[in-house]
Amino acid sequence: MRVLLLGGTSEARTLAARLHPRVDVISSLAGRVPDPALPVGEVRIGGFGGVDGMRRWLVESKVGGVVDATHPFAATITANAAEVCAELQIPHLVLARPAWPPGDAILVKSDRDAAKAVQDNGFTRVFLTTGRSGVGVFTDVDAWFLIRAVTAPDLRTLPRRHELLLSRGPYGYDDERALLVEHRIDCLVTKNSGGEMTRPKLDAAAALGVSVVMVDRPALPGGVTTVSTVDDAVAWVSSLGRT
Ligand SMILES: NC(=O)c1ccc[n+]([C@@H]2O[C@H](COP(=O)([O-])OP(=O)(O)OC[C@H]3O[C@@H](n4cnc5c(N)ncnc54)[C@H](OP(=O)(O)O)[C@@H]3O)[C@@H](O)[C@H]2O)c1
């Protein structure tokens, strides 16, 4: 049984390590970041070419199951995998890490709504952690930004007043707290990514009374089988071919 594991997350790497070499797993990465953390086992890198490309690839590669362990905000690849697997009747699982409880955060539906929330609430010193592709909508917001991203956003779309911090998690509580204090941050903008690797910024914000604007997750496609832990994903893969 060959399994395609859509990855780009720590959970996907953990799952690959748990399954390899017992299961024939091919991990797939989008290829967005230079020098990505690689899972053990076979890896392919790059997009499939939309729904048609993924359909072709799954058939040619004789894949008998797909686990989508991509980031909760990677909505396009998740929709494509759900559609193609339903059509080809390939068993399909989404491994979605639990969302963070929003607490007192200002909840918004999109990066654009997050920018509006920052403007409307009059925040002046913003820690922006929504990733390189979401920065452009903040260009005209009248505030100073500390922008943290793994790779540099398009420099033409950055807000006028900002500092760019290129880094990759995980992040620890003490460092996150020090960053908020040093830059006199009054608002943290984050996606509701969930997971432990980037959670300490929320704990630090709560401890310092820093406001949080949180972008809600996109909905999963209807009818997909979902688990929230690597253990459950291992059990699901192990059950393939038994019926
Ligand atoms: N979005 C985030 O905040 C975030 C954060 C951390 C990590 N990541 C990881 O980064 C990757 C890209 O995220 P995104 O938000 O740009 O995704 P996306 O918007 O859902 O996907 C855009 C396109 O990228 C390609 N793609 C995405 N994930 C892929 C994968 N695992 N293997 C092969 N192709 C993939 C697909 O291209 P084709 O249509 O050509 O197949 C897809 O249509 C994901 O794998 C995700 O796990 C995302």
mmCIF file of C-alpha atoms and ligand atoms in Angstrom:
data_model
loop_
_atom_site.group_PDB
_atom_site.id
_atom_site.type_symbol
_atom_site.label_atom_id
_atom_site.label_comp_id
_atom_site.label_asym_id
_atom_site.label_seq_id
_atom_site.Cartn_x
_atom_site.Cartn_y
_atom_site.Cartn_z
ATOM 1 C CA MET A 1 0.000 0.000 0.000
ATOM 2 C CA ARG A 2 1.439 3.347 -1.103
ATOM 3 C CA VAL A 3 0.348 6.451 0.807
ATOM 4 C CA LEU A 4 0.703 10.087 -0.241
ATOM 5 C CA LEU A 5 1.362 12.332 2.752
ATOM 6 C CA LEU A 6 0.723 16.005 2.009
ATOM 7 C CA GLY A 7 3.041 17.818 4.356
ATOM 8 C CA GLY A 8 4.884 20.998 5.212
ATOM 9 C CA THR A 9 4.105 20.721 8.933
ATOM 10 C CA SER A 10 5.800 19.203 11.981
ATOM 11 C CA GLU A 11 2.886 16.767 12.333
ATOM 12 C CA ALA A 12 3.494 15.495 8.802
ATOM 13 C CA ARG A 13 7.180 14.908 9.585
ATOM 14 C CA THR A 14 6.278 13.071 12.795
ATOM 15 C CA LEU A 15 3.731 10.949 10.937
ATOM 16 C CA ALA A 16 6.244 10.072 8.204
ATOM 17 C CA ALA A 17 8.739 8.991 10.869
ATOM 18 C CA ARG A 18 6.086 6.840 12.590
ATOM 19 C CA LEU A 19 5.082 5.097 9.344
ATOM 20 C CA HIS A 20 8.503 4.654 7.717
ATOM 21 C CA PRO A 21 9.636 2.052 6.661
ATOM 22 C CA ARG A 22 6.612 -0.144 7.491
ATOM 23 C CA VAL A 23 4.410 1.798 5.074
ATOM 24 C CA ASP A 24 5.420 2.984 1.584
ATOM 25 C CA VAL A 25 4.981 6.727 2.199
ATOM 26 C CA ILE A 26 5.713 9.536 -0.241
ATOM 27 C CA SER A 27 5.737 12.927 1.462
ATOM 28 C CA SER A 28 4.856 15.948 -0.658
ATOM 29 C CA LEU A 29 6.048 19.500 -0.029
ATOM 30 C CA ALA A 30 4.968 22.641 -1.866
ATOM 31 C CA GLY A 31 8.557 23.840 -2.217
ATOM 32 C CA ARG A 32 7.886 27.343 -0.917
ATOM 33 C CA VAL A 33 10.724 27.689 1.568
ATOM 34 C CA PRO A 34 14.424 27.303 0.831
ATOM 35 C CA ASP A 35 16.079 24.495 2.742
ATOM 36 C CA PRO A 36 12.840 22.936 4.115
ATOM 37 C CA ALA A 37 12.882 20.524 7.033
ATOM 38 C CA LEU A 38 12.642 17.172 5.245
ATOM 39 C CA PRO A 39 10.661 14.173 6.489
ATOM 40 C CA VAL A 40 12.245 10.716 6.514
ATOM 41 C CA GLY A 41 11.506 8.465 3.561
ATOM 42 C CA GLU A 42 10.665 9.376 -0.014
ATOM 43 C CA VAL A 43 9.901 13.036 -0.716
ATOM 44 C CA ARG A 44 8.556 14.876 -3.758
ATOM 45 C CA ILE A 45 8.657 18.663 -3.958
ATOM 46 C CA GLY A 46 6.449 21.091 -5.912
ATOM 47 C CA GLY A 47 2.812 21.547 -6.871
ATOM 48 C CA PHE A 48 0.950 18.835 -8.784
ATOM 49 C CA GLY A 49 -0.594 21.230 -11.303
ATOM 50 C CA GLY A 50 -4.050 21.698 -9.775
ATOM 51 C CA VAL A 51 -6.797 19.092 -9.606
ATOM 52 C CA ASP A 52 -5.931 17.591 -12.996
ATOM 53 C CA GLY A 53 -2.265 17.238 -12.144
ATOM 54 C CA MET A 54 -3.016 15.650 -8.799
ATOM 55 C CA ARG A 55 -5.472 13.202 -10.370
ATOM 56 C CA ARG A 56 -2.862 12.154 -12.935
ATOM 57 C CA TRP A 57 -0.136 11.853 -10.303
ATOM 58 C CA LEU A 58 -2.255 9.722 -7.952
ATOM 59 C CA VAL A 59 -3.232 7.314 -10.714
ATOM 60 C CA GLU A 60 0.289 7.020 -12.149
ATOM 61 C CA SER A 61 1.839 6.562 -8.701
ATOM 62 C CA LYS A 62 -0.717 3.880 -7.736
ATOM 63 C CA VAL A 63 -1.537 5.582 -4.476
ATOM 64 C CA GLY A 64 -3.931 3.675 -2.192
ATOM 65 C CA GLY A 65 -4.466 6.344 0.465
ATOM 66 C CA VAL A 66 -3.911 10.055 1.036
ATOM 67 C CA VAL A 67 -3.228 11.786 4.349
ATOM 68 C CA ASP A 68 -3.508 15.552 4.200
ATOM 69 C CA ALA A 69 -1.366 16.863 7.051
ATOM 70 C CA THR A 70 -0.877 20.325 5.541
ATOM 71 C CA HIS A 71 -1.186 23.536 7.529
ATOM 72 C CA PRO A 72 -4.788 24.439 8.529
ATOM 73 C CA PHE A 73 -4.592 27.529 6.280
ATOM 74 C CA ALA A 74 -3.415 25.612 3.184
ATOM 75 C CA ALA A 75 -6.984 25.553 1.877
ATOM 76 C CA THR A 76 -6.331 25.054 -1.849
ATOM 77 C CA ILE A 77 -4.311 21.864 -1.607
ATOM 78 C CA THR A 78 -6.783 20.530 0.975
ATOM 79 C CA ALA A 79 -9.761 21.220 -1.307
ATOM 80 C CA ASN A 80 -7.960 19.702 -4.305
ATOM 81 C CA ALA A 81 -7.053 16.513 -2.430
ATOM 82 C CA ALA A 82 -10.597 16.107 -1.087
ATOM 83 C CA GLU A 83 -12.083 16.534 -4.560
ATOM 84 C CA VAL A 84 -9.703 14.170 -6.364
ATOM 85 C CA CYS A 85 -9.808 11.462 -3.687
ATOM 86 C CA ALA A 86 -13.631 11.498 -3.684
ATOM 87 C CA GLU A 87 -13.663 11.204 -7.456
ATOM 88 C CA LEU A 88 -11.093 8.370 -7.584
ATOM 89 C CA GLN A 89 -12.506 6.751 -4.417
ATOM 90 C CA ILE A 90 -9.114 6.800 -2.742
ATOM 91 C CA PRO A 91 -9.296 6.669 1.088
ATOM 92 C CA HIS A 92 -8.522 10.158 2.341
ATOM 93 C CA LEU A 93 -7.820 11.573 5.787
ATOM 94 C CA VAL A 94 -7.237 15.107 7.032
ATOM 95 C CA LEU A 95 -4.929 15.433 10.028
ATOM 96 C CA ALA A 96 -5.905 18.816 11.476
ATOM 97 C CA ARG A 97 -4.193 19.913 14.658
ATOM 98 C CA PRO A 98 -6.609 21.409 17.230
ATOM 99 C CA ALA A 99 -7.234 25.140 16.970
ATOM 100 C CA TRP A 100 -6.120 27.448 19.778
ATOM 101 C CA PRO A 101 -8.882 28.610 22.119
ATOM 102 C CA PRO A 102 -9.331 32.241 21.036
ATOM 103 C CA GLY A 103 -9.609 33.648 24.578
ATOM 104 C CA ASP A 104 -10.143 37.414 24.400
ATOM 105 C CA ALA A 105 -8.826 37.704 20.850
ATOM 106 C CA ILE A 106 -10.588 39.843 18.258
ATOM 107 C CA LEU A 107 -11.683 37.158 15.789
ATOM 108 C CA VAL A 108 -11.617 37.907 12.070
ATOM 109 C CA LYS A 109 -12.241 35.875 8.927
ATOM 110 C CA SER A 110 -9.353 36.976 6.720
ATOM 111 C CA ASP A 111 -6.056 38.849 6.589
ATOM 112 C CA ARG A 112 -7.928 41.798 5.091
ATOM 113 C CA ASP A 113 -10.332 41.841 8.056
ATOM 114 C CA ALA A 114 -7.334 41.647 10.390
ATOM 115 C CA ALA A 115 -5.885 44.779 8.778
ATOM 116 C CA LYS A 116 -9.230 46.531 9.249
ATOM 117 C CA ALA A 117 -9.354 45.451 12.914
ATOM 118 C CA VAL A 118 -5.883 46.907 13.543
ATOM 119 C CA GLN A 119 -6.895 50.199 11.907
ATOM 120 C CA ASP A 120 -10.328 50.417 13.564
ATOM 121 C CA ASN A 121 -8.964 49.667 17.048
ATOM 122 C CA GLY A 122 -6.185 52.238 16.691
ATOM 123 C CA PHE A 123 -3.335 49.847 17.488
ATOM 124 C CA THR A 124 0.005 51.546 16.904
ATOM 125 C CA ARG A 125 2.724 48.881 17.318
ATOM 126 C CA VAL A 126 1.812 45.574 15.723
ATOM 127 C CA PHE A 127 3.551 42.183 15.752
ATOM 128 C CA LEU A 128 2.447 40.658 12.427
ATOM 129 C CA THR A 129 2.897 36.874 12.220
ATOM 130 C CA THR A 130 0.433 35.814 9.532
ATOM 131 C CA GLY A 131 3.115 34.854 6.983
ATOM 132 C CA ARG A 132 4.632 36.441 3.904
ATOM 133 C CA SER A 133 1.581 36.112 1.651
ATOM 134 C CA GLY A 134 -0.704 37.977 4.063
ATOM 135 C CA VAL A 135 1.423 41.104 4.512
ATOM 136 C CA GLY A 136 0.222 43.043 1.455
ATOM 137 C CA VAL A 137 -3.186 43.925 2.917
ATOM 138 C CA PHE A 138 -1.503 45.857 5.757
ATOM 139 C CA THR A 139 0.316 48.259 3.395
ATOM 140 C CA ASP A 140 -1.953 51.225 4.080
ATOM 141 C CA VAL A 141 -2.599 50.630 7.790
ATOM 142 C CA ASP A 142 -1.307 53.542 9.838
ATOM 143 C CA ALA A 143 0.817 51.697 12.420
ATOM 144 C CA TRP A 144 4.370 50.440 12.970
ATOM 145 C CA PHE A 145 4.855 46.710 12.245
ATOM 146 C CA LEU A 146 7.266 44.069 13.409
ATOM 147 C CA ILE A 147 6.817 41.545 10.576
ATOM 148 C CA ARG A 148 7.999 37.997 11.225
ATOM 149 C CA ALA A 149 8.083 35.524 8.351
ATOM 150 C CA VAL A 150 10.080 32.498 7.221
ATOM 151 C CA THR A 151 10.910 34.038 3.844
ATOM 152 C CA ALA A 152 10.819 37.696 2.834
ATOM 153 C CA PRO A 153 7.473 39.123 1.686
ATOM 154 C CA ASP A 154 7.258 41.183 -1.506
ATOM 155 C CA LEU A 155 9.169 44.303 -0.456
ATOM 156 C CA ARG A 156 6.903 46.535 -2.605
ATOM 157 C CA THR A 157 3.868 45.707 -0.453
ATOM 158 C CA LEU A 158 5.316 46.233 3.023
ATOM 159 C CA PRO A 159 3.785 48.869 5.294
ATOM 160 C CA ARG A 160 5.779 52.111 5.274
ATOM 161 C CA ARG A 161 6.908 51.819 8.914
ATOM 162 C CA HIS A 162 8.161 48.343 9.746
ATOM 163 C CA GLU A 163 10.986 46.065 10.795
ATOM 164 C CA LEU A 164 11.375 42.677 9.099
ATOM 165 C CA LEU A 165 12.362 39.626 11.128
ATOM 166 C CA LEU A 166 13.127 36.521 9.070
ATOM 167 C CA SER A 167 13.031 33.398 11.214
ATOM 168 C CA ARG A 168 11.469 29.988 11.580
ATOM 169 C CA GLY A 169 9.904 28.498 14.724
ATOM 170 C CA PRO A 170 9.646 26.907 17.164
ATOM 171 C CA TYR A 171 9.700 29.891 19.511
ATOM 172 C CA GLY A 172 10.021 29.895 23.300
ATOM 173 C CA TYR A 173 8.021 31.896 25.824
ATOM 174 C CA ASP A 174 10.892 33.987 27.207
ATOM 175 C CA ASP A 175 12.061 35.080 23.759
ATOM 176 C CA GLU A 176 8.519 35.913 22.634
ATOM 177 C CA ARG A 177 7.891 37.936 25.752
ATOM 178 C CA ALA A 178 11.184 39.807 25.342
ATOM 179 C CA LEU A 179 10.307 40.594 21.708
ATOM 180 C CA LEU A 180 6.927 42.052 22.691
ATOM 181 C CA VAL A 181 8.486 44.176 25.445
ATOM 182 C CA GLU A 182 11.480 45.352 23.388
ATOM 183 C CA HIS A 183 9.285 46.554 20.526
ATOM 184 C CA ARG A 184 6.515 47.948 22.788
ATOM 185 C CA ILE A 185 3.945 45.860 20.913
ATOM 186 C CA ASP A 186 0.284 46.666 21.610
ATOM 187 C CA CYS A 187 -1.255 44.150 19.162
ATOM 188 C CA LEU A 188 -0.345 40.654 17.992
ATOM 189 C CA VAL A 189 -1.845 39.541 14.680
ATOM 190 C CA THR A 190 -1.864 35.779 14.163
ATOM 191 C CA LYS A 191 -3.625 33.022 12.297
ATOM 192 C CA ASN A 192 -5.302 30.404 14.447
ATOM 193 C CA SER A 193 -2.663 27.880 13.393
ATOM 194 C CA GLY A 194 -2.851 25.754 16.538
ATOM 195 C CA GLY A 195 -0.011 23.578 17.789
ATOM 196 C CA GLU A 196 2.740 24.125 20.336
ATOM 197 C CA MET A 197 5.544 25.409 18.102
ATOM 198 C CA THR A 198 4.203 28.947 17.760
ATOM 199 C CA ARG A 199 1.856 29.104 20.749
ATOM 200 C CA PRO A 200 4.190 30.919 23.200
ATOM 201 C CA LYS A 201 3.525 34.284 21.502
ATOM 202 C CA LEU A 202 -0.103 33.999 22.673
ATOM 203 C CA ASP A 203 0.932 33.179 26.238
ATOM 204 C CA ALA A 204 3.349 36.117 26.248
ATOM 205 C CA ALA A 205 0.692 38.459 24.834
ATOM 206 C CA ALA A 206 -1.781 37.336 27.510
ATOM 207 C CA ALA A 207 0.770 37.850 30.289
ATOM 208 C CA LEU A 208 1.602 41.374 29.067
ATOM 209 C CA GLY A 209 -1.975 42.441 28.278
ATOM 210 C CA VAL A 210 -1.180 42.744 24.556
ATOM 211 C CA SER A 211 -4.310 42.604 22.356
ATOM 212 C CA VAL A 212 -4.627 39.765 19.853
ATOM 213 C CA VAL A 213 -6.253 39.831 16.416
ATOM 214 C CA MET A 214 -6.763 36.215 15.332
ATOM 215 C CA VAL A 215 -7.632 35.048 11.829
ATOM 216 C CA ASP A 216 -10.073 32.151 11.976
ATOM 217 C CA ARG A 217 -9.384 28.943 10.046
ATOM 218 C CA PRO A 218 -10.885 28.289 6.648
ATOM 219 C CA ALA A 219 -13.571 25.583 6.784
ATOM 220 C CA LEU A 220 -12.585 22.064 5.765
ATOM 221 C CA PRO A 221 -14.305 20.609 2.697
ATOM 222 C CA GLY A 222 -17.583 18.887 3.597
ATOM 223 C CA GLY A 223 -17.663 15.180 4.409
ATOM 224 C CA VAL A 224 -13.939 14.596 4.920
ATOM 225 C CA THR A 225 -12.689 12.171 7.564
ATOM 226 C CA THR A 226 -10.669 14.150 10.101
ATOM 227 C CA VAL A 227 -8.423 13.320 13.042
ATOM 228 C CA SER A 228 -6.517 15.697 15.287
ATOM 229 C CA THR A 229 -3.546 13.619 16.443
ATOM 230 C CA VAL A 230 -0.658 11.807 14.797
ATOM 231 C CA ASP A 231 -1.584 8.667 16.793
ATOM 232 C CA ASP A 232 -5.028 8.604 15.187
ATOM 233 C CA ALA A 233 -3.527 9.166 11.737
ATOM 234 C CA VAL A 234 -1.150 6.214 12.290
ATOM 235 C CA ALA A 235 -4.126 4.046 13.272
ATOM 236 C CA TRP A 236 -6.057 5.160 10.159
ATOM 237 C CA VAL A 237 -3.155 4.354 7.829
ATOM 238 C CA SER A 238 -2.626 1.010 9.556
ATOM 239 C CA SER A 239 -6.279 0.141 8.933
ATOM 240 C CA LEU A 240 -5.951 0.670 5.162
ATOM 241 C CA GLY A 241 -6.075 -2.546 3.217
ATOM 242 C CA ARG A 242 -7.498 -4.475 6.173
ATOM 243 C CA THR A 243 -11.077 -4.214 4.937
HETATM 244 N N1 LIG B 1 -0.592 28.587 4.778
HETATM 245 C C1 LIG B 1 0.178 28.634 5.856
HETATM 246 O O1 LIG B 1 0.010 29.491 6.746
HETATM 247 C C2 LIG B 1 1.283 27.623 6.033
HETATM 248 C C3 LIG B 1 2.060 27.656 7.204
HETATM 249 C C4 LIG B 1 3.059 26.694 7.404
HETATM 250 C C5 LIG B 1 3.267 25.731 6.435
HETATM 251 N N2 LIG B 1 2.502 25.723 5.314
HETATM 252 C C6 LIG B 1 2.743 24.666 4.301
HETATM 253 O O2 LIG B 1 3.158 25.294 3.120
HETATM 254 C C7 LIG B 1 2.569 24.668 1.992
HETATM 255 C C8 LIG B 1 1.942 25.728 1.099
HETATM 256 O O3 LIG B 1 0.925 26.391 1.837
HETATM 257 P P1 LIG B 1 -0.135 27.301 1.092
HETATM 258 O O4 LIG B 1 -0.957 27.966 2.128
HETATM 259 O O5 LIG B 1 0.533 28.096 0.023
HETATM 260 O O6 LIG B 1 -1.021 26.157 0.377
HETATM 261 P P2 LIG B 1 -2.293 26.284 -0.580
HETATM 262 O O7 LIG B 1 -2.641 27.717 -0.784
HETATM 263 O O8 LIG B 1 -3.332 25.373 -0.089
HETATM 264 O O9 LIG B 1 -1.719 25.651 -1.930
HETATM 265 C C9 LIG B 1 -1.386 26.406 -3.077
HETATM 266 C C10 LIG B 1 -0.761 25.444 -4.054
HETATM 267 O O10 LIG B 1 0.526 25.008 -3.588
HETATM 268 C C11 LIG B 1 0.714 23.644 -3.913
HETATM 269 N N3 LIG B 1 0.851 22.882 -2.660
HETATM 270 C C12 LIG B 1 0.491 23.246 -1.410
HETATM 271 N N4 LIG B 1 0.838 22.329 -0.513
HETATM 272 C C13 LIG B 1 1.439 21.341 -1.212
HETATM 273 C C14 LIG B 1 2.034 20.109 -0.841
HETATM 274 N N5 LIG B 1 2.085 19.724 0.455
HETATM 275 N N6 LIG B 1 2.558 19.332 -1.824
HETATM 276 C C15 LIG B 1 2.507 19.739 -3.134
HETATM 277 N N7 LIG B 1 1.973 20.895 -3.521
HETATM 278 C C16 LIG B 1 1.443 21.689 -2.581
HETATM 279 C C17 LIG B 1 -0.480 23.220 -4.731
HETATM 280 O O11 LIG B 1 -0.139 23.469 -6.078
HETATM 281 P P3 LIG B 1 -0.803 22.666 -7.276
HETATM 282 O O12 LIG B 1 -2.184 23.228 -7.439
HETATM 283 O O13 LIG B 1 0.096 22.956 -8.424
HETATM 284 O O14 LIG B 1 -0.836 21.222 -6.905
HETATM 285 C C18 LIG B 1 -1.554 24.166 -4.244
HETATM 286 O O15 LIG B 1 -2.607 24.343 -5.159
HETATM 287 C C19 LIG B 1 1.557 23.644 2.498
HETATM 288 O O16 LIG B 1 2.026 22.355 2.178
HETATM 289 C C20 LIG B 1 1.477 23.881 4.004
HETATM 290 O O17 LIG B 1 1.424 22.677 4.742
HETATM 291 C C21 LIG B 1 1.520 26.641 5.084
#
